[in-house]
PDB file of C-alpha atoms in Angstrom:
ATOM      1  CA  MET A 764      28.686 -46.751-100.658  1.00 43.00           C
ATOM      2  CA  LEU A 765      25.565 -44.685-102.791  1.00 53.00           C
ATOM      3  CA  GLN A 766      24.828 -46.334-106.607  1.00 62.00           C
ATOM      4  CA  ALA A 767      23.660 -43.376-107.948  1.00 67.00           C
ATOM      5  CA  ASP A 768      25.681 -40.575-108.810  1.00 84.00           C
ATOM      6  CA  LEU A 769      25.598 -38.181-106.705  1.00 92.00           C
ATOM      7  CA  ASP A 770      28.100 -35.408-106.112  1.00 92.00           C
ATOM      8  CA  ALA A 771      28.565 -33.390-102.336  1.00 93.00           C
ATOM      9  CA  ILE A 772      25.071 -31.098-103.885  1.00 95.00           C
ATOM     10  CA  ASP A 773      22.857 -33.822-104.714  1.00 95.00           C
ATOM     11  CA  ILE A 774      23.431 -35.817-100.783  1.00 93.00           C
ATOM     12  CA  LYS A 775      22.952 -31.897 -98.965  1.00 95.00           C
ATOM     13  CA  ILE A 776      19.404 -31.556-100.971  1.00 96.00           C
ATOM     14  CA  LEU A 777      18.289 -34.956-100.047  1.00 95.00           C
ATOM     15  CA  ARG A 778      19.245 -34.331 -96.580  1.00 93.00           C
ATOM     16  CA  GLU A 779      17.333 -31.384 -96.595  1.00 94.00           C
ATOM     17  CA  LEU A 780      14.211 -32.633 -98.331  1.00 95.00           C
ATOM     18  CA  GLN A 781      13.709 -36.344 -95.951  1.00 92.00           C
ATOM     19  CA  ARG A 782      13.976 -33.525 -93.264  1.00 91.00           C
ATOM     20  CA  ASP A 783      11.391 -31.444 -94.856  1.00 92.00           C
ATOM     21  CA  GLY A 784       9.446 -32.286 -97.868  1.00 93.00           C
ATOM     22  CA  ARG A 785       7.672 -28.551 -98.007  1.00 94.00           C
ATOM     23  CA  ILE A 786      10.447 -27.007 -97.759  1.00 96.00           C
ATOM     24  CA  THR A 787      10.588 -23.980-100.925  1.00 97.00           C
ATOM     25  CA  ASN A 788      13.149 -24.226-103.681  1.00 97.00           C
ATOM     26  CA  VAL A 789      14.904 -20.914-102.595  1.00 97.00           C
ATOM     27  CA  GLU A 790      14.589 -22.124 -98.980  1.00 97.00           C
ATOM     28  CA  LEU A 791      16.686 -25.371-100.423  1.00 97.00           C
ATOM     29  CA  ALA A 792      19.013 -23.375-102.162  1.00 97.00           C
ATOM     30  CA  GLU A 793      20.307 -21.352 -99.707  1.00 97.00           C
ATOM     31  CA  ARG A 794      20.498 -24.650 -97.290  1.00 97.00           C
ATOM     32  CA  VAL A 795      22.718 -26.747 -99.907  1.00 97.00           C
ATOM     33  CA  GLY A 796      24.535 -23.565-101.127  1.00 97.00           C
ATOM     34  CA  ILE A 797      24.026 -22.876-104.405  1.00 97.00           C
ATOM     35  CA  SER A 798      21.673 -21.020-105.800  1.00 97.00           C
ATOM     36  CA  ALA A 799      17.759 -21.460-106.970  1.00 97.00           C
ATOM     37  CA  PRO A 800      17.687 -22.118-111.282  1.00 97.00           C
ATOM     38  CA  PRO A 801      20.841 -25.754-110.232  1.00 97.00           C
ATOM     39  CA  CYS A 802      18.857 -26.476-107.382  1.00 97.00           C
ATOM     40  CA  LEU A 803      15.597 -26.720-108.838  1.00 97.00           C
ATOM     41  CA  ARG A 804      17.038 -27.804-112.450  1.00 97.00           C
ATOM     42  CA  ARG A 805      18.208 -30.916-109.872  1.00 97.00           C
ATOM     43  CA  VAL A 806      15.866 -31.164-107.775  1.00 97.00           C
ATOM     44  CA  ARG A 807      13.808 -32.097-110.776  1.00 96.00           C
ATOM     45  CA  LYS A 808      16.862 -34.677-112.082  1.00 95.00           C
ATOM     46  CA  LEU A 809      16.554 -36.603-108.510  1.00 95.00           C
ATOM     47  CA  GLU A 810      12.649 -37.117-109.556  1.00 96.00           C
ATOM     48  CA  GLU A 811      13.406 -37.638-113.016  1.00 94.00           C
ATOM     49  CA  ALA A 812      15.626 -40.990-111.707  1.00 93.00           C
ATOM     50  CA  GLY A 813      13.300 -41.910-108.743  1.00 93.00           C
ATOM     51  CA  ILE A 814      15.456 -41.366-106.224  1.00 94.00           C
ATOM     52  CA  ILE A 815      12.991 -38.713-104.836  1.00 95.00           C
ATOM     53  CA  GLU A 816      10.165 -41.445-104.701  1.00 94.00           C
ATOM     54  CA  GLY A 817       7.917 -38.364-104.303  1.00 93.00           C
ATOM     55  CA  TYR A 818       6.441 -36.144-101.243  1.00 92.00           C
ATOM     56  CA  HIS A 819       4.084 -36.950 -98.093  1.00 89.00           C
ATOM     57  CA  ALA A 820       2.976 -34.725 -94.886  1.00 88.00           C
ATOM     58  CA  LEU A 821       3.279 -37.332 -92.450  1.00 86.00           C
ATOM     59  CA  LEU A 822       0.675 -37.686 -89.904  1.00 89.00           C
ATOM     60  CA  ASN A 823       0.038 -38.453 -86.293  1.00 89.00           C
ATOM     61  CA  GLY A 824      -1.942 -41.353 -85.668  1.00 91.00           C
ATOM     62  CA  PRO A 825      -3.300 -41.232 -82.349  1.00 90.00           C
ATOM     63  CA  LYS A 826      -4.595 -37.684 -83.219  1.00 93.00           C
ATOM     64  CA  LEU A 827      -6.393 -39.035 -86.209  1.00 94.00           C
ATOM     65  CA  GLY A 828      -8.399 -42.122 -83.524  1.00 93.00           C
ATOM     66  CA  PHE A 829      -5.473 -44.302 -84.755  1.00 94.00           C
ATOM     67  CA  ASP A 830      -3.856 -45.673 -81.083  1.00 92.00           C
ATOM     68  CA  LEU A 831      -2.835 -48.845 -82.045  1.00 96.00           C
ATOM     69  CA  VAL A 832      -0.028 -50.273 -84.602  1.00 97.00           C
ATOM     70  CA  ALA A 833       1.297 -53.450 -84.844  1.00 98.00           C
ATOM     71  CA  PHE A 834       3.642 -55.561 -86.947  1.00 98.00           C
ATOM     72  CA  CYS A 835       2.323 -59.674 -87.617  1.00 98.00           C
ATOM     73  CA  MET A 836       5.038 -61.762 -88.930  1.00 98.00           C
ATOM     74  CA  VAL A 837       3.071 -64.087 -91.436  1.00 98.00           C
ATOM     75  CA  GLY A 838       4.669 -67.962 -92.870  1.00 97.00           C
ATOM     76  CA  LEU A 839       2.109 -69.166 -95.382  1.00 97.00           C
ATOM     77  CA  LYS A 840       1.736 -72.457 -96.043  1.00 96.00           C
ATOM     78  CA  ARG A 841       3.227 -72.992 -99.783  1.00 95.00           C
ATOM     79  CA  GLN A 842       6.365 -70.308-100.765  1.00 94.00           C
ATOM     80  CA  SER A 843       5.791 -70.891-104.618  1.00 95.00           C
ATOM     81  CA  ASP A 844       6.150 -67.713-106.411  1.00 96.00           C
ATOM     82  CA  ALA A 845       1.648 -67.609-107.002  1.00 95.00           C
ATOM     83  CA  ASP A 846       0.461 -68.168-103.678  1.00 95.00           C
ATOM     84  CA  LEU A 847       3.436 -65.070-102.540  1.00 96.00           C
ATOM     85  CA  LYS A 848       2.103 -63.313-105.332  1.00 95.00           C
ATOM     86  CA  GLY A 849      -1.076 -64.499-104.761  1.00 95.00           C
ATOM     87  CA  PHE A 850      -1.225 -63.495-100.817  1.00 97.00           C
ATOM     88  CA  SER A 851       1.263 -59.874-101.745  1.00 97.00           C
ATOM     89  CA  ALA A 852      -1.675 -58.883-103.411  1.00 96.00           C
ATOM     90  CA  ARG A 853      -4.775 -59.802-101.768  1.00 95.00           C
ATOM     91  CA  MET A 854      -2.717 -58.022 -99.250  1.00 96.00           C
ATOM     92  CA  GLN A 855      -2.718 -54.459-100.981  1.00 97.00           C
ATOM     93  CA  GLN A 856      -6.968 -54.527-100.228  1.00 96.00           C
ATOM     94  CA  TRP A 857      -6.597 -54.516 -96.449  1.00 97.00           C
ATOM     95  CA  PRO A 858      -6.011 -50.836 -95.450  1.00 96.00           C
ATOM     96  CA  LEU A 859      -4.853 -51.429 -92.246  1.00 97.00           C
ATOM     97  CA  VAL A 860      -1.347 -52.882 -93.106  1.00 98.00           C
ATOM     98  CA  ARG A 861      -0.053 -50.009 -94.571  1.00 96.00           C
ATOM     99  CA  GLU A 862       3.894 -51.433 -94.967  1.00 96.00           C
ATOM    100  CA  ALA A 863       4.471 -55.151 -95.863  1.00 98.00           C
ATOM    101  CA  TRP A 864       7.876 -56.186 -96.981  1.00 98.00           C
ATOM    102  CA  MET A 865       8.892 -59.969 -97.854  1.00 97.00           C
ATOM    103  CA  VAL A 866      11.481 -61.265 -95.542  1.00 97.00           C
ATOM    104  CA  ASN A 867      13.133 -64.287 -95.070  1.00 94.00           C
ATOM    105  CA  GLY A 868      14.073 -66.308 -91.878  1.00 92.00           C
ATOM    106  CA  ASP A 869      10.843 -67.897 -89.813  1.00 92.00           C
ATOM    107  CA  SER A 870       8.813 -65.350 -91.629  1.00 96.00           C
ATOM    108  CA  ASP A 871       7.589 -64.947 -95.139  1.00 97.00           C
ATOM    109  CA  PHE A 872       6.011 -61.329 -94.451  1.00 98.00           C
ATOM    110  CA  LEU A 873       6.541 -58.462 -92.253  1.00 98.00           C
ATOM    111  CA  LEU A 874       3.684 -56.435 -92.227  1.00 98.00           C
ATOM    112  CA  ARG A 875       3.191 -52.876 -90.149  1.00 97.00           C
ATOM    113  CA  CYS A 876      -0.596 -52.749 -89.585  1.00 98.00           C
ATOM    114  CA  THR A 877      -1.928 -49.426 -87.922  1.00 97.00           C
ATOM    115  CA  ALA A 878      -5.680 -49.464 -85.998  1.00 97.00           C
ATOM    116  CA  GLU A 879      -8.073 -47.921 -84.059  1.00 96.00           C
ATOM    117  CA  ASN A 880      -7.700 -50.179 -81.348  1.00 96.00           C
ATOM    118  CA  LEU A 881      -7.356 -53.275 -80.064  1.00 97.00           C
ATOM    119  CA  THR A 882     -10.505 -55.457 -81.592  1.00 97.00           C
ATOM    120  CA  LYS A 883     -10.444 -53.977 -84.558  1.00 97.00           C
ATOM    121  CA  PHE A 884      -6.542 -55.174 -84.674  1.00 98.00           C
ATOM    122  CA  GLN A 885      -7.545 -58.638 -84.106  1.00 98.00           C
ATOM    123  CA  ASP A 886     -10.749 -58.556 -85.931  1.00 98.00           C
ATOM    124  CA  PHE A 887      -8.166 -57.706 -88.880  1.00 98.00           C
ATOM    125  CA  VAL A 888      -6.085 -60.754 -87.464  1.00 98.00           C
ATOM    126  CA  ILE A 889      -8.647 -63.415 -86.848  1.00 97.00           C
ATOM    127  CA  GLU A 890     -11.646 -63.081 -89.904  1.00 97.00           C
ATOM    128  CA  VAL A 891      -9.390 -61.066 -92.560  1.00 97.00           C
ATOM    129  CA  LEU A 892      -5.294 -62.386 -92.260  1.00 97.00           C
ATOM    130  CA  THR A 893      -5.744 -65.765 -90.880  1.00 96.00           C
ATOM    131  CA  ALA A 894      -8.744 -66.730 -92.293  1.00 96.00           C
ATOM    132  CA  ASP A 895      -6.403 -65.663 -95.714  1.00 95.00           C
ATOM    133  CA  GLU A 896      -5.828 -68.943 -98.006  1.00 93.00           C
ATOM    134  CA  HIS A 897      -2.789 -68.419 -98.268  1.00 95.00           C
ATOM    135  CA  VAL A 898      -1.539 -67.539 -93.889  1.00 97.00           C
ATOM    136  CA  ASP A 899      -0.251 -70.276 -92.634  1.00 97.00           C
ATOM    137  CA  THR A 900       0.911 -68.441 -89.283  1.00 97.00           C
ATOM    138  CA  VAL A 901       0.659 -65.544 -87.808  1.00 98.00           C
ATOM    139  CA  ARG A 902       3.220 -64.278 -85.074  1.00 98.00           C
ATOM    140  CA  THR A 903       1.223 -60.916 -84.006  1.00 98.00           C
ATOM    141  CA  MET A 904       3.846 -57.705 -81.881  1.00 98.00           C
ATOM    142  CA  LEU A 905       1.836 -54.430 -80.324  1.00 97.00           C
ATOM    143  CA  THR A 906       3.701 -51.795 -79.915  1.00 96.00           C
ATOM    144  CA  ILE A 907       4.021 -49.666 -76.543  1.00 95.00           C
ATOM    145  CA  ARG A 908       6.075 -46.318 -78.282  1.00 91.00           C
ATOM    146  CA  GLN A 909       7.287 -45.159 -81.260  1.00 89.00           C
ATOM    147  CA  VAL A 910      10.670 -44.352 -80.068  1.00 92.00           C
ATOM    148  CA  LYS A 911      12.696 -43.583 -83.056  1.00 88.00           C
ATOM    149  CA  GLN A 912      11.639 -42.220 -86.284  1.00 83.00           C
ATOM    150  CA  LEU A 913      13.904 -40.613 -89.138  1.00 80.00           C
ATOM    151  CA  GLY A 914      13.840 -40.881 -92.886  1.00 71.00           C
ATOM    152  CA  LEU A 915      14.217 -44.197 -94.858  1.00 70.00           C
ATOM    153  CA  VAL A 916      17.712 -43.879 -95.360  1.00 75.00           C
ATOM    154  CA  GLU A 917      20.754 -42.263 -94.622  1.00 76.00           C
ATOM    155  CA  VAL A 918      22.669 -39.881 -96.883  1.00 70.00           C
TER     156      VAL A 918
END
């Protein structure tokens, strides 16, 4: 169930933009079955409402020399608000961490990391991540290959 008040045209717009963020307004309007001016107004309304947060290029990591993707499950020594915020703030400065989620269960954070190679990743885990004053445990999972990649949500 959608939390936003969207009609069928809005949902079509979101689907098309999630597939191709570089689509022209004219092509988008054609694909969703409306004329260009109201299509542009709808897109701007979706942006202003924060439903569309931005547009990004999807880069090929291996072609740019980033051959390793790994996930780190991080457990903190304490789960106080100050410790959670402190770790979150420090983690923002680590370029290898590309995404981070606060989670419940056996770990406190799930990090998606990208590195040039295993040595760079190992150095990060040993010298930065496990050395952080808030960190108690780190479990890592090296990926083999990505087998599915879709937009962030199903609309």
